[in-house]
XYZ file of C-alpha atoms in Angstrom:
411
model
C 16.657 404.801 -1.521
C 14.965 402.659 -4.341
C 14.323 398.911 -3.254
C 14.900 396.222 -6.191
C 12.069 393.729 -6.857
C 13.164 390.113 -6.155
C 10.932 387.107 -5.735
C 10.065 386.387 -2.140
C 11.925 383.674 -0.826
C 15.403 384.505 -2.926
C 16.381 387.743 -0.866
C 19.855 388.320 0.370
C 19.987 388.101 4.420
C 22.681 389.918 6.355
C 22.101 387.146 8.534
C 24.119 384.272 7.689
C 24.251 380.754 9.191
C 28.203 381.652 10.160
C 26.789 384.690 12.708
C 24.058 382.749 14.090
C 26.609 380.048 15.037
C 28.791 382.781 16.815
C 26.002 383.680 19.254
C 26.179 382.733 22.743
C 23.020 381.068 24.528
C 21.695 383.380 27.420
C 19.077 381.361 28.940
C 19.616 380.564 32.186
C 18.669 383.180 35.158
C 21.306 385.090 36.815
C 22.348 385.043 40.276
C 23.196 388.087 42.913
C 26.071 387.259 45.376
C 25.325 388.530 48.972
C 27.031 391.755 48.805
C 24.011 393.071 46.335
C 26.251 393.613 43.512
C 28.339 390.930 42.364
C 26.313 389.472 39.464
C 26.700 385.792 38.022
C 25.581 384.419 34.552
C 25.620 381.469 32.459
C 26.905 381.606 28.603
C 26.285 379.201 26.575
C 29.316 378.504 24.218
C 28.957 375.897 21.236
C 28.946 372.966 23.233
C 30.181 374.542 26.615
C 28.278 375.996 29.557
C 30.656 379.013 31.350
C 29.856 380.504 33.988
C 30.927 384.870 33.942
C 31.478 386.954 36.630
C 30.841 390.958 36.939
C 32.208 391.713 40.811
C 30.904 394.890 42.611
C 34.230 396.794 41.789
C 35.198 395.637 38.397
C 33.948 397.049 34.851
C 34.728 394.085 32.862
C 33.323 390.458 33.031
C 35.101 387.786 33.151
C 35.213 383.584 32.783
C 34.679 382.180 36.337
C 34.555 378.459 35.003
C 37.287 377.623 32.319
C 38.298 373.729 32.722
C 34.737 372.534 33.458
C 31.156 373.101 31.225
C 28.644 373.789 33.605
C 25.708 372.152 32.794
C 23.180 370.344 35.153
C 21.402 367.268 32.980
C 18.113 366.594 35.374
C 15.488 365.628 33.316
C 15.407 368.779 30.769
C 18.441 370.096 32.372
C 18.276 373.939 33.822
C 19.003 374.605 37.498
C 22.670 374.771 36.718
C 24.084 376.784 39.589
C 23.551 379.593 42.461
C 25.699 382.121 44.349
C 26.245 382.401 47.927
C 28.884 384.024 50.387
C 31.715 384.311 47.561
C 30.950 381.263 46.394
C 29.300 379.576 42.881
C 27.740 376.314 43.032
C 27.613 374.678 40.108
C 26.905 371.588 38.452
C 29.223 370.044 35.867
C 29.406 366.198 34.938
C 26.839 365.423 37.395
C 28.177 366.698 40.455
C 27.920 370.084 42.245
C 31.000 372.096 42.658
C 32.172 374.944 44.726
C 34.448 377.737 43.405
C 35.083 381.294 44.901
C 33.970 384.465 42.878
C 37.327 386.063 43.489
C 39.945 383.411 43.754
C 40.325 379.978 43.338
C 40.027 376.631 41.916
C 36.224 374.476 41.646
C 36.222 371.485 43.811
C 33.463 368.849 44.100
C 31.319 369.047 46.831
C 28.870 365.958 45.709
C 30.192 362.075 45.094
C 30.577 360.966 41.083
C 26.966 359.398 40.691
C 23.976 360.675 39.963
C 22.765 364.421 38.788
C 22.218 367.097 40.389
C 20.026 369.981 39.898
C 18.935 373.796 41.465
C 21.228 374.040 44.158
C 20.261 376.169 46.697
C 22.324 377.171 50.115
C 20.564 377.899 53.219
C 20.669 381.667 54.764
C 23.064 380.315 57.328
C 25.257 379.195 54.831
C 26.332 375.367 55.938
C 24.203 373.636 53.780
C 23.134 372.650 49.806
C 19.844 371.233 49.388
C 19.547 370.257 45.354
C 17.412 368.181 43.077
C 18.506 364.462 42.372
C 18.610 361.424 40.228
C 19.647 358.304 40.409
C 19.085 355.400 39.143
C 15.386 356.663 37.283
C 14.663 358.211 41.095
C 14.881 361.700 41.780
C 14.034 363.782 45.323
C 15.525 366.237 47.098
C 19.152 365.705 48.726
C 21.453 367.669 51.203
C 25.107 368.164 51.854
C 26.929 371.029 53.544
C 28.903 373.468 51.531
C 32.168 372.407 52.303
C 31.660 369.304 51.087
C 33.169 367.081 54.218
C 29.929 364.995 54.726
C 28.312 362.409 52.781
C 25.005 363.707 51.052
C 21.952 362.476 52.190
C 18.280 362.265 51.007
C 15.884 364.599 52.427
C 12.628 364.116 50.268
C 11.969 361.034 48.086
C 8.584 359.081 47.251
C 7.684 361.145 44.351
C 8.215 360.999 40.822
C 9.299 364.600 39.683
C 11.282 367.647 42.173
C 11.708 371.254 41.118
C 12.207 374.554 42.173
C 13.580 373.509 45.985
C 13.835 376.857 48.376
C 15.080 378.038 51.792
C 12.892 380.053 54.134
C 15.155 382.774 55.463
C 14.964 381.573 59.367
C 16.427 378.571 57.350
C 13.614 375.899 59.471
C 11.238 375.426 56.216
C 12.016 374.645 52.738
C 9.314 374.890 50.291
C 9.540 372.572 46.509
C 7.524 371.667 43.731
C 6.946 367.707 42.958
C 4.690 365.846 40.646
C 4.098 362.203 39.202
C 4.254 360.341 36.611
C 1.901 360.738 33.534
C 1.316 364.013 34.506
C 3.499 366.644 33.471
C 4.346 369.889 35.687
C 1.979 372.165 33.645
C -0.535 369.257 34.154
C -0.786 369.133 37.743
C 1.639 370.060 40.411
C 1.511 370.008 44.215
C 3.460 372.809 46.183
C 5.070 371.394 49.395
C 5.916 372.893 52.829
C 8.658 371.482 55.408
C 9.434 372.416 58.444
C 13.027 370.717 59.229
C 14.537 369.572 62.500
C 18.316 368.376 63.099
C 18.690 364.890 63.701
C 21.092 363.131 65.473
C 24.342 363.494 63.533
C 23.091 367.265 62.944
C 22.072 367.724 59.398
C 18.592 369.106 59.125
C 15.883 366.510 58.468
C 12.441 366.720 57.391
C 9.727 366.935 60.778
C 6.877 368.032 59.273
C 5.525 368.323 55.612
C 2.063 369.219 54.135
C 1.067 370.030 50.380
C -0.402 373.463 50.525
C -1.588 373.718 47.450
C -2.057 371.993 43.782
C -3.379 368.508 42.543
C -3.631 366.705 39.894
C -5.812 369.433 37.638
C -3.961 372.602 38.845
C -0.454 373.387 38.248
C 1.995 375.331 40.323
C 5.294 377.108 39.486
C 8.259 378.713 41.311
C 6.939 378.960 44.872
C 9.473 382.003 46.635
C 9.778 382.938 50.164
C 9.403 386.569 51.128
C 12.693 388.115 52.547
C 10.578 388.912 55.715
C 9.580 385.342 55.831
C 6.061 386.062 56.497
C 4.603 384.855 53.146
C 5.432 382.097 50.149
C 4.161 383.129 46.773
C 4.039 381.209 43.864
C 2.356 381.175 40.628
C -1.098 378.773 39.831
C -3.250 378.177 37.142
C -6.042 377.244 39.584
C -8.406 379.929 37.597
C -7.230 379.018 34.292
C -4.653 381.046 33.954
C -1.332 381.348 35.485
C -1.645 384.120 38.384
C 0.236 384.950 41.578
C -1.040 383.792 45.176
C 0.201 384.384 48.558
C 0.576 381.656 51.741
C 0.093 383.560 54.973
C 2.799 381.272 56.946
C 1.500 382.456 60.111
C -2.443 382.711 59.514
C -2.609 379.382 56.630
C -4.619 381.294 54.534
C -3.790 381.744 50.607
C -5.122 384.762 49.076
C -4.330 385.993 45.285
C -2.259 389.010 44.470
C -2.071 389.659 41.310
C -5.532 387.826 39.255
C -5.962 388.850 35.423
C -6.611 386.976 31.897
C -2.715 386.588 31.442
C 0.063 383.923 32.063
C 2.715 384.723 35.084
C 3.843 381.687 35.051
C 5.926 379.179 32.189
C 5.298 375.107 31.124
C 7.927 374.395 33.338
C 10.094 372.263 30.938
C 13.625 372.854 33.009
C 14.880 373.584 35.990
C 15.383 376.997 37.248
C 12.899 378.702 35.690
C 11.357 381.975 37.100
C 8.897 384.685 36.554
C 8.406 386.006 39.867
C 10.879 387.441 42.379
C 10.971 389.334 45.582
C 12.114 392.759 46.119
C 14.459 392.626 49.493
C 12.109 394.511 51.900
C 9.035 392.177 50.571
C 7.169 395.391 50.088
C 6.807 393.970 46.505
C 7.502 391.336 43.595
C 8.091 391.576 40.111
C 7.082 389.541 37.497
C 6.566 388.500 33.889
C 3.620 389.293 32.422
C 2.934 387.513 29.117
C -0.097 388.527 26.988
C -0.853 387.800 23.344
C 2.615 386.549 23.046
C 4.636 389.357 24.520
C 6.176 389.311 27.442
C 6.876 392.296 30.073
C 8.126 393.160 33.835
C 5.665 394.258 35.643
C 5.910 394.975 39.501
C 2.704 394.454 42.227
C 2.584 396.101 45.602
C 1.975 393.251 48.574
C -0.217 395.461 50.578
C -2.746 397.049 48.059
C -2.154 394.725 45.266
C -1.590 397.883 42.834
C 0.433 397.678 39.856
C 2.130 398.868 37.119
C 4.314 397.885 33.899
C 8.759 398.327 34.344
C 8.296 401.626 31.772
C 12.332 400.950 31.688
C 11.928 398.108 29.636
C 9.628 398.996 27.243
C 11.937 398.608 24.412
C 11.740 394.554 25.102
C 8.946 392.187 24.326
C 10.104 389.254 25.988
C 11.300 389.278 29.345
C 12.666 386.210 31.205
C 13.671 385.214 34.283
C 14.158 387.726 36.958
C 16.576 387.877 39.845
C 17.059 390.519 42.103
C 19.948 390.953 44.809
C 19.596 392.338 48.277
C 20.554 395.924 46.963
C 17.056 395.828 44.729
C 19.023 395.582 41.809
C 17.292 393.369 39.453
C 18.635 391.368 36.371
C 16.458 389.560 33.834
C 17.158 388.190 30.269
C 15.439 390.827 27.172
C 14.702 390.731 24.119
C 12.808 392.170 21.027
C 12.103 391.293 17.243
C 14.435 393.792 16.624
C 17.226 393.411 19.651
C 18.514 389.729 20.201
C 18.842 388.648 23.573
C 20.796 390.595 26.575
C 21.355 390.013 30.107
C 19.952 393.577 31.500
C 20.368 395.077 35.137
C 17.928 397.897 36.327
C 18.793 400.210 39.320
C 16.956 399.987 42.793
C 14.889 402.926 41.957
C 14.132 400.867 38.089
C 14.906 404.043 36.829
C 17.980 403.287 35.152
C 19.289 400.329 33.304
C 22.549 398.369 32.091
C 23.566 395.446 29.107
C 25.610 393.325 31.047
C 25.915 390.300 28.161
C 24.476 390.033 24.413
C 24.069 386.949 22.826
C 25.324 388.148 19.373
C 27.955 390.940 17.946
C 23.930 393.123 17.166
C 25.393 393.815 13.645
C 21.895 393.642 11.672
C 20.144 396.710 11.591
C 16.969 396.499 13.619
C 15.203 398.236 10.201
C 16.205 394.616 8.712
C 13.840 392.849 10.926
C 10.501 392.102 10.506
C 7.904 393.008 13.244
C 5.668 390.546 14.222
C 1.997 391.182 14.851
C -0.566 389.034 17.225
C -3.029 387.289 15.425
C -6.313 385.086 16.631
C -8.184 382.405 14.800
C -10.369 379.556 16.163
C -10.132 376.206 15.579
C -12.448 373.317 13.694
C -13.884 372.772 17.637
C -14.196 376.557 18.570
C -10.913 376.662 20.312
C -8.819 380.313 20.530
C -5.871 379.907 18.827
C -3.532 382.453 19.483
C 0.077 383.348 16.619
C 2.624 385.852 15.849
C 2.800 386.758 11.995
C 5.979 387.774 10.505
C 5.273 389.675 7.034
C 8.314 389.862 5.002
C 10.312 393.441 5.817
C 13.450 394.138 3.681
C 14.879 398.060 3.221
C 16.064 396.989 -0.161
C 13.905 393.951 -1.747
C 9.873 393.709 -2.648
C 8.540 391.645 -4.443
C 5.143 391.362 -6.104
C 2.165 389.086 -5.666
C 1.420 387.118 -1.817
C 4.203 385.619 -0.307
C 4.299 382.306 1.056
C 3.816 381.385 4.306
C 5.966 378.999 6.753
C 3.789 378.062 9.735
C 5.958 376.938 12.642
C 3.203 374.858 15.349
C 4.836 372.978 18.434
C 4.193 369.485 17.846
C 2.889 368.161 21.710
């Protein structure tokens, strides 16, 4: 096909403002129910957040929350919901609600004040651990999953809290905390605590220790192994966000993946993930970012052998991995020519299924510009990295050099 000559900047685009406004936001991590098959995810639709559920025995996903807009508001947001034992626990209007996945309406289990985020259900299903923020003070709180008791402060004293998780035995928890003026990518602390019942029978902190991190080291996303032996976490102590294991019996730390690639993220928001254990604790899947592209990899815990998940090779950005009790993996995935999708992989990781799409995907893939990773040196000798998108069209060409639009982070 002969292409028309049109000046740069005047090429008609198949992407319109209307088509962009009609898309859905897929940003939050999906969550699997305990059956290992039911998947719940969050869709941003205009000004509303809607939980969508795909039942194990249902072919068509359905909206779960129809009256409430799901959105957590601690810090920059995120950590909007979790799923356990046939129920969704989500944040709306600052409160945590519980709603059955099969049928039934949502009801609040926390009071109508403060803000909440990152709900995490205890292994026995009795307690809900979460991050709270009230009158400019943050901490960790605990409430029963029925909402019959008043929430109790569990941990406080630091300025900011993120990513609380339960040990599978239910007697330990871990979380990340830090203080002003640090940002979570500057320096954070990995905390580990042992719980004991108080006089009223609610779990309370009996022992607490900082086991990694500090003023100059950032810790990201603690995750207990399903067998209870290890606590995995991401640390930038080497200068790169790499993957480490803490042996809960011996108290020893060891690197599991140590290389010049980023396995963590700048934790702007609650609920961000880059790692997830497989249900038998034999391996961890993780997002590996290099030269502006992120792909899903797998590492064997015993041998350290690692390899990319080839079934996702067509995607150049993978995030928010979640693994079910049956070994199914869910990730958000996209590429330069593929809008964001929620994709699941089989336990053998040899087959994928698209569960949700952020857009209608009506624009031909050939109409997109393919990014090229580039690198240059700043005035002080610091390496700078970027992605260069050259003008591209199947229908139009231009003479001369195109104008260059540079987009940089302002922070």
